[in-house]
Amino acid sequence: MTAATAEPAVTAAPASEPGVGARVAAGALVVAQGVLLVVVARARSPRSAAAPRWARAASALGQASGAAVAAVAGAGLGSGLTASPLPNQHARLQTGGLYRLVRHPIYSGVLLASGTRAAASRDRRALAAFAGLVVVLRVKTGLEERHLAQRFPEYADYAPTVGRLLPTVRRGEDGGGSRLPRRRQPA
């Protein structure tokens, strides 16, 4: 689920192959993410937990919104989409669309969907799995960003202007707030 591809996109610099250690770490992170998501998904439903109607509705909205964000961001990556934090051979640096708001919108969507599911279930295992998922995705984004920076020199300019998982709010030139991060102006 690499932050790579769609418009505006930048082509990759010649990529060096990740080492064995990076590939093993990437595989372990993907497996851990999958296991934790299964635990959250298998939590008892909010209905069986006797949650109030508003909580069930909020959970359903959060899960649907998170799934939609992840799906839209994933579709924007096209053939560059991979569960691995290591960019594949089709990857292109994506800085438009949802990637203009956050560097990892797929992970943001996954966390929104799984977090609302775990919270509404009130299942301790699901809540613990969600906490573990937050840690795994934090580590996964760190590994991914190191490899994106190696492959795409432009990543060093893009990353500081956009939040990792949540949009950043920057103050505008006039001192007013801005909902979208500002692009750096050439010197």
PDB file of C-alpha atoms in Angstrom:
ATOM      1  CA  MET A   1       0.000   0.000   0.000  1.00  0.00           C
ATOM      2  CA  THR A   2       2.784   2.225  -1.007  1.00  0.00           C
ATOM      3  CA  ALA A   3       2.271   5.953  -1.417  1.00  0.00           C
ATOM      4  CA  ALA A   4       3.005   5.633  -5.090  1.00  0.00           C
ATOM      5  CA  THR A   5       1.134   6.384  -8.414  1.00  0.00           C
ATOM      6  CA  ALA A   6      -1.531   8.617 -10.103  1.00  0.00           C
ATOM      7  CA  GLU A   7      -1.603  12.357 -10.816  1.00  0.00           C
ATOM      8  CA  PRO A   8       0.445  14.361 -10.277  1.00  0.00           C
ATOM      9  CA  ALA A   9       3.018  11.607 -10.389  1.00  0.00           C
ATOM     10  CA  VAL A  10       6.761  11.567 -10.672  1.00  0.00           C
ATOM     11  CA  THR A  11       8.679   8.780 -12.345  1.00  0.00           C
ATOM     12  CA  ALA A  12      11.098   6.773 -10.287  1.00  0.00           C
ATOM     13  CA  ALA A  13      14.824   7.136 -10.177  1.00  0.00           C
ATOM     14  CA  PRO A  14      16.707   3.926 -10.869  1.00  0.00           C
ATOM     15  CA  ALA A  15      15.809   1.706  -7.940  1.00  0.00           C
ATOM     16  CA  SER A  16      18.191  -0.492  -6.064  1.00  0.00           C
ATOM     17  CA  GLU A  17      16.690  -3.721  -4.857  1.00  0.00           C
ATOM     18  CA  PRO A  18      15.852  -3.828  -1.139  1.00  0.00           C
ATOM     19  CA  GLY A  19      18.051  -6.143   0.861  1.00  0.00           C
ATOM     20  CA  VAL A  20      16.978  -9.440   2.382  1.00  0.00           C
ATOM     21  CA  GLY A  21      16.477  -7.817   5.778  1.00  0.00           C
ATOM     22  CA  ALA A  22      14.093  -5.219   4.355  1.00  0.00           C
ATOM     23  CA  ARG A  23      12.138  -7.876   2.461  1.00  0.00           C
ATOM     24  CA  VAL A  24      11.834 -10.060   5.583  1.00  0.00           C
ATOM     25  CA  ALA A  25      10.755  -7.081   7.707  1.00  0.00           C
ATOM     26  CA  ALA A  26       8.229  -6.051   5.047  1.00  0.00           C
ATOM     27  CA  GLY A  27       6.774  -9.560   4.918  1.00  0.00           C
ATOM     28  CA  ALA A  28       6.540  -9.775   8.705  1.00  0.00           C
ATOM     29  CA  LEU A  29       4.738  -6.416   8.854  1.00  0.00           C
ATOM     30  CA  VAL A  30       2.232  -7.488   6.187  1.00  0.00           C
ATOM     31  CA  VAL A  31       1.506 -10.747   8.068  1.00  0.00           C
ATOM     32  CA  ALA A  32       1.166  -8.917  11.400  1.00  0.00           C
ATOM     33  CA  GLN A  33      -1.184  -6.381   9.827  1.00  0.00           C
ATOM     34  CA  GLY A  34      -3.318  -9.163   8.350  1.00  0.00           C
ATOM     35  CA  VAL A  35      -3.546 -11.101  11.609  1.00  0.00           C
ATOM     36  CA  LEU A  36      -4.492  -8.004  13.601  1.00  0.00           C
ATOM     37  CA  LEU A  37      -7.146  -7.027  11.049  1.00  0.00           C
ATOM     38  CA  VAL A  38      -8.667 -10.517  11.270  1.00  0.00           C
ATOM     39  CA  VAL A  39      -8.860 -10.236  15.064  1.00  0.00           C
ATOM     40  CA  VAL A  40     -10.636  -6.877  14.769  1.00  0.00           C
ATOM     41  CA  ALA A  41     -12.970  -8.151  12.049  1.00  0.00           C
ATOM     42  CA  ARG A  42     -13.928 -11.210  14.100  1.00  0.00           C
ATOM     43  CA  ALA A  43     -14.919  -9.122  17.127  1.00  0.00           C
ATOM     44  CA  ARG A  44     -18.517  -9.425  18.153  1.00  0.00           C
ATOM     45  CA  SER A  45     -20.743  -7.067  16.256  1.00  0.00           C
ATOM     46  CA  PRO A  46     -21.869  -3.836  17.899  1.00  0.00           C
ATOM     47  CA  ARG A  47     -25.425  -5.181  17.870  1.00  0.00           C
ATOM     48  CA  SER A  48     -24.532  -8.172  20.051  1.00  0.00           C
ATOM     49  CA  ALA A  49     -22.630  -5.882  22.417  1.00  0.00           C
ATOM     50  CA  ALA A  50     -25.894  -4.059  23.144  1.00  0.00           C
ATOM     51  CA  ALA A  51     -24.387  -0.774  22.038  1.00  0.00           C
ATOM     52  CA  PRO A  52     -26.659   2.261  21.786  1.00  0.00           C
ATOM     53  CA  ARG A  53     -28.099   2.978  18.345  1.00  0.00           C
ATOM     54  CA  TRP A  54     -25.921   6.075  17.886  1.00  0.00           C
ATOM     55  CA  ALA A  55     -22.798   4.005  18.586  1.00  0.00           C
ATOM     56  CA  ARG A  56     -23.822   1.373  16.034  1.00  0.00           C
ATOM     57  CA  ALA A  57     -24.508   4.107  13.472  1.00  0.00           C
ATOM     58  CA  ALA A  58     -21.182   5.832  14.173  1.00  0.00           C
ATOM     59  CA  SER A  59     -19.385   2.503  13.857  1.00  0.00           C
ATOM     60  CA  ALA A  60     -21.080   1.715  10.553  1.00  0.00           C
ATOM     61  CA  LEU A  61     -20.264   5.204   9.238  1.00  0.00           C
ATOM     62  CA  GLY A  62     -16.645   4.954  10.370  1.00  0.00           C
ATOM     63  CA  GLN A  63     -16.212   1.502   8.861  1.00  0.00           C
ATOM     64  CA  ALA A  64     -17.788   2.518   5.545  1.00  0.00           C
ATOM     65  CA  SER A  65     -15.838   5.786   5.394  1.00  0.00           C
ATOM     66  CA  GLY A  66     -12.553   4.073   6.205  1.00  0.00           C
ATOM     67  CA  ALA A  67     -13.167   1.380   3.599  1.00  0.00           C
ATOM     68  CA  ALA A  68     -14.057   4.036   1.008  1.00  0.00           C
ATOM     69  CA  VAL A  69     -10.909   6.077   1.720  1.00  0.00           C
ATOM     70  CA  ALA A  70      -8.734   2.959   1.468  1.00  0.00           C
ATOM     71  CA  ALA A  71     -10.447   1.837  -1.747  1.00  0.00           C
ATOM     72  CA  VAL A  72     -10.171   5.236  -3.462  1.00  0.00           C
ATOM     73  CA  ALA A  73      -6.521   5.617  -2.446  1.00  0.00           C
ATOM     74  CA  GLY A  74      -5.738   2.068  -3.534  1.00  0.00           C
ATOM     75  CA  ALA A  75      -7.432   2.531  -6.898  1.00  0.00           C
ATOM     76  CA  GLY A  76      -5.329   5.637  -7.468  1.00  0.00           C
ATOM     77  CA  LEU A  77      -2.175   3.578  -7.175  1.00  0.00           C
ATOM     78  CA  GLY A  78      -3.123   1.269 -10.035  1.00  0.00           C
ATOM     79  CA  SER A  79      -0.473  -1.376 -10.650  1.00  0.00           C
ATOM     80  CA  GLY A  80       1.760   0.322  -8.053  1.00  0.00           C
ATOM     81  CA  LEU A  81      -0.536  -0.970  -5.291  1.00  0.00           C
ATOM     82  CA  THR A  82       1.087  -3.519  -3.012  1.00  0.00           C
ATOM     83  CA  ALA A  83       0.518  -4.656   0.558  1.00  0.00           C
ATOM     84  CA  SER A  84       4.271  -4.515   1.045  1.00  0.00           C
ATOM     85  CA  PRO A  85       5.868  -1.332   2.336  1.00  0.00           C
ATOM     86  CA  LEU A  86       8.475  -1.794  -0.416  1.00  0.00           C
ATOM     87  CA  PRO A  87       7.491  -0.048  -3.664  1.00  0.00           C
ATOM     88  CA  ASN A  88       7.026  -2.473  -6.557  1.00  0.00           C
ATOM     89  CA  GLN A  89       8.430  -2.011 -10.070  1.00  0.00           C
ATOM     90  CA  HIS A  90       5.264  -0.168 -11.210  1.00  0.00           C
ATOM     91  CA  ALA A  91       5.305   2.378  -8.391  1.00  0.00           C
ATOM     92  CA  ARG A  92       5.278   6.098  -9.104  1.00  0.00           C
ATOM     93  CA  LEU A  93       5.335   8.787  -6.453  1.00  0.00           C
ATOM     94  CA  GLN A  94       1.751   9.886  -5.845  1.00  0.00           C
ATOM     95  CA  THR A  95       1.216  13.387  -4.508  1.00  0.00           C
ATOM     96  CA  GLY A  96      -2.269  14.173  -5.863  1.00  0.00           C
ATOM     97  CA  GLY A  97      -5.769  13.140  -4.849  1.00  0.00           C
ATOM     98  CA  LEU A  98      -5.947  11.826  -1.296  1.00  0.00           C
ATOM     99  CA  TYR A  99      -2.136  11.801  -1.229  1.00  0.00           C
ATOM    100  CA  ARG A 100      -2.302  15.598  -1.255  1.00  0.00           C
ATOM    101  CA  LEU A 101      -3.896  15.373   2.207  1.00  0.00           C
ATOM    102  CA  VAL A 102      -1.957  12.502   3.786  1.00  0.00           C
ATOM    103  CA  ARG A 103       1.043  10.408   2.763  1.00  0.00           C
ATOM    104  CA  HIS A 104      -0.662   7.095   3.605  1.00  0.00           C
ATOM    105  CA  PRO A 105      -4.422   7.389   2.992  1.00  0.00           C
ATOM    106  CA  ILE A 106      -4.885   3.627   2.656  1.00  0.00           C
ATOM    107  CA  TYR A 107      -3.545   3.120   6.165  1.00  0.00           C
ATOM    108  CA  SER A 108      -5.640   6.062   7.377  1.00  0.00           C
ATOM    109  CA  GLY A 109      -8.754   4.359   5.980  1.00  0.00           C
ATOM    110  CA  VAL A 110      -7.780   1.006   7.466  1.00  0.00           C
ATOM    111  CA  LEU A 111      -7.281   2.612  10.881  1.00  0.00           C
ATOM    112  CA  LEU A 112     -10.586   4.477  10.702  1.00  0.00           C
ATOM    113  CA  ALA A 113     -12.522   1.346   9.733  1.00  0.00           C
ATOM    114  CA  SER A 114     -10.808  -0.997  12.182  1.00  0.00           C
ATOM    115  CA  GLY A 115     -10.759   1.545  15.011  1.00  0.00           C
ATOM    116  CA  THR A 116     -14.471   2.204  14.824  1.00  0.00           C
ATOM    117  CA  ARG A 117     -15.147  -1.536  14.559  1.00  0.00           C
ATOM    118  CA  ALA A 118     -13.008  -2.309  17.606  1.00  0.00           C
ATOM    119  CA  ALA A 119     -14.411   0.569  19.672  1.00  0.00           C
ATOM    120  CA  ALA A 120     -18.026  -0.285  18.905  1.00  0.00           C
ATOM    121  CA  SER A 121     -17.508  -3.980  19.655  1.00  0.00           C
ATOM    122  CA  ARG A 122     -16.135  -3.183  23.110  1.00  0.00           C
ATOM    123  CA  ASP A 123     -14.198  -6.422  22.749  1.00  0.00           C
ATOM    124  CA  ARG A 124     -10.874  -6.322  24.620  1.00  0.00           C
ATOM    125  CA  ARG A 125      -9.129  -8.525  22.066  1.00  0.00           C
ATOM    126  CA  ALA A 126     -10.290  -6.281  19.220  1.00  0.00           C
ATOM    127  CA  LEU A 127      -9.192  -3.156  21.081  1.00  0.00           C
ATOM    128  CA  ALA A 128      -5.781  -4.711  21.818  1.00  0.00           C
ATOM    129  CA  ALA A 129      -5.486  -5.805  18.182  1.00  0.00           C
ATOM    130  CA  PHE A 130      -6.322  -2.274  17.051  1.00  0.00           C
ATOM    131  CA  ALA A 131      -3.623  -0.861  19.352  1.00  0.00           C
ATOM    132  CA  GLY A 132      -1.188  -3.379  17.867  1.00  0.00           C
ATOM    133  CA  LEU A 133      -2.288  -2.386  14.373  1.00  0.00           C
ATOM    134  CA  VAL A 134      -1.492   1.263  15.122  1.00  0.00           C
ATOM    135  CA  VAL A 135       2.040   0.233  16.131  1.00  0.00           C
ATOM    136  CA  VAL A 136       2.492  -2.070  13.121  1.00  0.00           C
ATOM    137  CA  LEU A 137       1.328   0.600  10.682  1.00  0.00           C
ATOM    138  CA  ARG A 138       3.598   3.189  12.306  1.00  0.00           C
ATOM    139  CA  VAL A 139       6.584   0.887  11.808  1.00  0.00           C
ATOM    140  CA  LYS A 140       5.374  -0.047   8.318  1.00  0.00           C
ATOM    141  CA  THR A 141       5.056   3.599   7.245  1.00  0.00           C
ATOM    142  CA  GLY A 142       8.572   4.288   8.524  1.00  0.00           C
ATOM    143  CA  LEU A 143      10.025   1.449   6.441  1.00  0.00           C
ATOM    144  CA  GLU A 144       7.944   2.472   3.439  1.00  0.00           C
ATOM    145  CA  GLU A 145       9.024   6.087   3.665  1.00  0.00           C
ATOM    146  CA  ARG A 146      12.714   5.167   3.814  1.00  0.00           C
ATOM    147  CA  HIS A 147      12.331   3.203   0.582  1.00  0.00           C
ATOM    148  CA  LEU A 148      10.191   5.873  -1.096  1.00  0.00           C
ATOM    149  CA  ALA A 149      12.842   8.491  -0.271  1.00  0.00           C
ATOM    150  CA  GLN A 150      15.553   6.267  -1.771  1.00  0.00           C
ATOM    151  CA  ARG A 151      13.561   5.624  -4.928  1.00  0.00           C
ATOM    152  CA  PHE A 152      12.027   9.079  -5.416  1.00  0.00           C
ATOM    153  CA  PRO A 153      14.321  12.044  -4.649  1.00  0.00           C
ATOM    154  CA  GLU A 154      11.226  14.316  -4.709  1.00  0.00           C
ATOM    155  CA  TYR A 155       9.854  12.519  -1.640  1.00  0.00           C
ATOM    156  CA  ALA A 156      12.120  14.621   0.594  1.00  0.00           C
ATOM    157  CA  ASP A 157      10.238  17.772  -0.512  1.00  0.00           C
ATOM    158  CA  TYR A 158       6.776  16.171  -0.403  1.00  0.00           C
ATOM    159  CA  ALA A 159       6.893  14.409   2.995  1.00  0.00           C
ATOM    160  CA  PRO A 160       7.301  17.479   5.239  1.00  0.00           C
ATOM    161  CA  THR A 161       4.319  19.212   3.597  1.00  0.00           C
ATOM    162  CA  VAL A 162       1.754  16.457   4.206  1.00  0.00           C
ATOM    163  CA  GLY A 163       0.755  14.556   7.359  1.00  0.00           C
ATOM    164  CA  ARG A 164       1.625  10.880   7.632  1.00  0.00           C
ATOM    165  CA  LEU A 165      -1.840   9.551   8.541  1.00  0.00           C
ATOM    166  CA  LEU A 166      -3.849  12.683   9.373  1.00  0.00           C
ATOM    167  CA  PRO A 167      -4.092  15.898   7.345  1.00  0.00           C
ATOM    168  CA  THR A 168      -2.005  18.734   8.670  1.00  0.00           C
ATOM    169  CA  VAL A 169      -3.329  22.248   9.039  1.00  0.00           C
ATOM    170  CA  ARG A 170      -0.941  24.965   8.073  1.00  0.00           C
ATOM    171  CA  ARG A 171      -1.394  28.683   8.564  1.00  0.00           C
ATOM    172  CA  GLY A 172      -1.807  30.603   5.321  1.00  0.00           C
ATOM    173  CA  GLU A 173       0.380  33.500   4.208  1.00  0.00           C
ATOM    174  CA  ASP A 174      -2.275  35.928   5.497  1.00  0.00           C
ATOM    175  CA  GLY A 175      -2.230  34.310   8.947  1.00  0.00           C
ATOM    176  CA  GLY A 176      -5.525  32.533   8.334  1.00  0.00           C
ATOM    177  CA  GLY A 177      -5.974  28.801   8.544  1.00  0.00           C
ATOM    178  CA  SER A 178      -5.728  26.521   5.553  1.00  0.00           C
ATOM    179  CA  ARG A 179      -7.415  23.148   5.283  1.00  0.00           C
ATOM    180  CA  LEU A 180      -4.887  21.810   2.819  1.00  0.00           C
ATOM    181  CA  PRO A 181      -1.126  21.717   3.213  1.00  0.00           C
ATOM    182  CA  ARG A 182       0.675  24.344   1.199  1.00  0.00           C
ATOM    183  CA  ARG A 183       3.080  23.249  -1.498  1.00  0.00           C
ATOM    184  CA  ARG A 184       6.598  24.542  -1.137  1.00  0.00           C
ATOM    185  CA  GLN A 185       7.366  27.452  -3.424  1.00  0.00           C
ATOM    186  CA  PRO A 186      10.567  27.213  -5.481  1.00  0.00           C
ATOM    187  CA  ALA A 187      13.315  29.470  -4.150  1.00  0.00           C
TER     188      ALA A 187
END
